[in-house]
mmCIF file of C-alpha atoms in Angstrom:
data_model
loop_
_atom_site.group_PDB
_atom_site.id
_atom_site.type_symbol
_atom_site.label_atom_id
_atom_site.label_comp_id
_atom_site.label_asym_id
_atom_site.label_seq_id
_atom_site.Cartn_x
_atom_site.Cartn_y
_atom_site.Cartn_z
ATOM 1 C CA MET A 2 0.579 -14.412 23.896
ATOM 2 C CA LYS A 3 0.292 -12.956 20.349
ATOM 3 C CA VAL A 4 -1.947 -13.277 17.413
ATOM 4 C CA THR A 5 -0.364 -14.957 14.472
ATOM 5 C CA LEU A 6 -3.208 -16.205 12.343
ATOM 6 C CA ILE A 7 -6.798 -15.085 11.656
ATOM 7 C CA SER A 8 -9.195 -17.441 9.641
ATOM 8 C CA ILE A 9 -11.584 -15.968 7.200
ATOM 9 C CA PRO A 10 -14.282 -18.606 5.896
ATOM 10 C CA VAL A 11 -14.432 -18.743 2.047
ATOM 11 C CA LEU A 12 -16.744 -20.276 -0.327
ATOM 12 C CA ASP A 13 -14.102 -20.745 -2.983
ATOM 13 C CA GLN A 14 -10.267 -20.456 -2.109
ATOM 14 C CA GLU A 15 -9.216 -19.861 -5.659
ATOM 15 C CA ASN A 16 -11.768 -17.003 -5.953
ATOM 16 C CA ALA A 17 -10.742 -15.866 -2.537
ATOM 17 C CA LEU A 18 -6.913 -15.767 -3.330
ATOM 18 C CA LYS A 19 -7.697 -13.931 -6.631
ATOM 19 C CA PHE A 20 -9.732 -11.216 -4.631
ATOM 20 C CA TYR A 21 -7.501 -10.758 -1.697
ATOM 21 C CA THR A 22 -4.135 -10.609 -3.992
ATOM 22 C CA GLU A 23 -5.392 -8.681 -6.880
ATOM 23 C CA LYS A 24 -7.899 -6.458 -5.550
ATOM 24 C CA LEU A 25 -6.932 -6.094 -1.766
ATOM 25 C CA GLY A 26 -3.165 -6.368 -2.315
ATOM 26 C CA PHE A 27 -2.042 -9.094 0.260
ATOM 27 C CA LEU A 28 0.565 -11.617 -0.709
ATOM 28 C CA LYS A 29 0.416 -15.128 -0.657
ATOM 29 C CA LYS A 30 2.574 -16.594 1.981
ATOM 30 C CA LYS A 31 1.753 -20.449 2.294
ATOM 31 C CA ASP A 32 -0.129 -22.699 -0.276
ATOM 32 C CA ILE A 33 -0.025 -26.294 0.820
ATOM 33 C CA PRO A 34 -2.330 -29.095 -0.575
ATOM 34 C CA LEU A 35 -4.533 -30.880 2.168
ATOM 35 C CA GLY A 36 -6.217 -33.147 -0.226
ATOM 36 C CA GLY A 37 -9.902 -32.950 -1.620
ATOM 37 C CA GLY A 38 -8.975 -29.837 -3.303
ATOM 38 C CA ASN A 39 -8.479 -28.000 -0.161
ATOM 39 C CA ARG A 40 -5.466 -25.942 0.595
ATOM 40 C CA TRP A 41 -3.570 -24.450 3.857
ATOM 41 C CA LEU A 42 -3.667 -21.071 2.197
ATOM 42 C CA THR A 43 -2.318 -18.003 4.042
ATOM 43 C CA LEU A 44 -1.811 -14.382 3.114
ATOM 44 C CA VAL A 45 0.073 -11.658 4.602
ATOM 45 C CA SER A 46 -0.064 -7.827 4.358
ATOM 46 C CA GLU A 47 2.288 -6.433 1.921
ATOM 47 C CA GLU A 48 3.038 -3.790 4.465
ATOM 48 C CA TRP A 49 3.493 -6.125 7.113
ATOM 49 C CA GLN A 50 5.005 -9.461 5.792
ATOM 50 C CA ASP A 51 6.103 -10.641 9.166
ATOM 51 C CA GLY A 52 2.726 -9.827 10.785
ATOM 52 C CA PRO A 53 -0.350 -12.215 11.103
ATOM 53 C CA GLU A 54 -1.518 -14.448 8.490
ATOM 54 C CA ILE A 55 -4.748 -14.664 7.090
ATOM 55 C CA LEU A 56 -6.108 -18.039 6.571
ATOM 56 C CA LEU A 57 -8.685 -18.455 3.559
ATOM 57 C CA GLU A 58 -10.310 -21.339 5.310
ATOM 58 C CA PRO A 59 -12.891 -23.390 3.159
ATOM 59 C CA ALA A 60 -14.752 -24.112 6.265
ATOM 60 C CA PRO A 61 -18.412 -23.248 4.996
ATOM 61 C CA ASN A 62 -17.969 -26.195 2.621
ATOM 62 C CA HIS A 63 -17.171 -28.737 5.158
ATOM 63 C CA PHE A 64 -18.844 -27.611 8.374
ATOM 64 C CA GLU A 65 -22.450 -26.433 8.267
ATOM 65 C CA PRO A 66 -22.372 -24.440 11.251
ATOM 66 C CA SER A 67 -19.750 -22.260 9.964
ATOM 67 C CA ARG A 68 -21.863 -21.768 6.614
ATOM 68 C CA VAL A 69 -24.810 -20.913 9.079
ATOM 69 C CA TYR A 70 -22.906 -18.309 11.053
ATOM 70 C CA GLN A 71 -21.175 -16.971 7.757
ATOM 71 C CA ASP A 72 -24.461 -16.448 6.036
ATOM 72 C CA ALA A 73 -26.054 -15.046 9.203
ATOM 73 C CA LEU A 74 -23.241 -12.335 9.615
ATOM 74 C CA MET A 75 -23.667 -11.541 5.816
ATOM 75 C CA LYS A 76 -27.425 -11.231 5.976
ATOM 76 C CA ALA A 77 -27.309 -9.082 9.063
ATOM 77 C CA GLY A 78 -24.661 -6.870 7.228
ATOM 78 C CA ILE A 79 -22.166 -7.600 10.022
ATOM 79 C CA PRO A 80 -18.306 -7.678 9.100
ATOM 80 C CA TRP A 81 -16.446 -10.989 9.495
ATOM 81 C CA THR A 82 -13.423 -9.046 10.433
ATOM 82 C CA GLN A 83 -11.651 -5.612 9.923
ATOM 83 C CA PHE A 84 -8.605 -4.393 8.289
ATOM 84 C CA ASP A 85 -6.998 -1.227 9.420
ATOM 85 C CA VAL A 86 -6.021 1.424 6.717
ATOM 86 C CA GLN A 87 -4.219 4.743 6.994
ATOM 87 C CA ASP A 88 -7.222 6.383 4.747
ATOM 88 C CA VAL A 89 -10.651 4.804 4.337
ATOM 89 C CA ALA A 90 -11.672 7.265 1.741
ATOM 90 C CA SER A 91 -8.679 6.717 -0.515
ATOM 91 C CA GLU A 92 -9.081 2.805 -0.034
ATOM 92 C CA TYR A 93 -12.762 3.174 -0.761
ATOM 93 C CA GLU A 94 -12.037 5.039 -4.133
ATOM 94 C CA ARG A 95 -9.388 2.600 -5.235
ATOM 95 C CA LEU A 96 -11.564 -0.467 -4.408
ATOM 96 C CA THR A 97 -14.470 0.792 -6.097
ATOM 97 C CA LYS A 98 -12.557 1.434 -9.206
ATOM 98 C CA LEU A 99 -11.484 -2.018 -8.963
ATOM 99 C CA GLY A 100 -15.346 -3.285 -8.919
ATOM 100 C CA VAL A 101 -15.178 -3.829 -5.212
ATOM 101 C CA SER A 102 -18.899 -3.656 -3.765
ATOM 102 C CA PHE A 103 -19.468 -1.588 -0.605
ATOM 103 C CA SER A 104 -22.633 -1.692 1.634
ATOM 104 C CA VAL A 105 -21.333 1.135 3.896
ATOM 105 C CA LYS A 106 -19.574 3.901 2.367
ATOM 106 C CA PRO A 107 -16.667 5.894 4.344
ATOM 107 C CA THR A 108 -18.532 6.908 7.598
ATOM 108 C CA GLU A 109 -17.247 8.816 10.694
ATOM 109 C CA MET A 110 -18.048 6.965 13.827
ATOM 110 C CA GLY A 111 -16.632 8.681 16.994
ATOM 111 C CA THR A 112 -12.855 8.331 16.834
ATOM 112 C CA VAL A 113 -12.665 6.140 13.587
ATOM 113 C CA LYS A 114 -13.762 6.269 9.863
ATOM 114 C CA VAL A 115 -15.361 2.950 8.642
ATOM 115 C CA ALA A 116 -16.215 1.270 5.310
ATOM 116 C CA VAL A 117 -17.814 -2.245 4.768
ATOM 117 C CA PHE A 118 -17.287 -4.262 1.529
ATOM 118 C CA ASN A 119 -18.243 -7.700 0.281
ATOM 119 C CA ASP A 120 -15.245 -9.812 -0.259
ATOM 120 C CA THR A 121 -17.253 -11.899 -3.045
ATOM 121 C CA CYS A 122 -16.405 -15.117 -0.862
ATOM 122 C CA GLY A 123 -19.342 -14.728 1.732
ATOM 123 C CA ASN A 124 -18.229 -12.243 3.871
ATOM 124 C CA ASN A 125 -18.391 -8.469 4.840
ATOM 125 C CA ILE A 126 -15.139 -6.957 5.689
ATOM 126 C CA GLN A 127 -14.601 -3.538 7.416
ATOM 127 C CA LEU A 128 -12.141 -1.063 6.756
ATOM 128 C CA VAL A 129 -11.225 0.974 9.643
ATOM 129 C CA GLU A 130 -9.011 4.318 10.112
ATOM 130 C CA GLU A 131 -8.353 5.769 13.422
ATOM 131 C CA LEU A 132 -8.944 9.486 13.368
#
């Protein structure tokens, strides 16, 4: 068994696509219209194009429990998911210059360094560097 897809709920798929590709550097892999303005919209890491896909899912707009959960995580400052990076400090600097807002600046926590940013789509995302 292996993970091939993770879902991130987003409030606006088009804005999410711009943020995740233009700021974070992911590549669009699939963009299939599903009707009603919804899309099967997936991304992959530029560094691992055959790796797991990220589904930018419009669930909060169609399923109230999803919106409630997403809002609760955001309000509590809890990340929806995490992305591994080689160097949290340099990613923090790069993304800050692109206007990304961080709620947690690079911080060492035991064997990792973390930072948390707002993806502008309703989620906190954590960056993690293994030390």
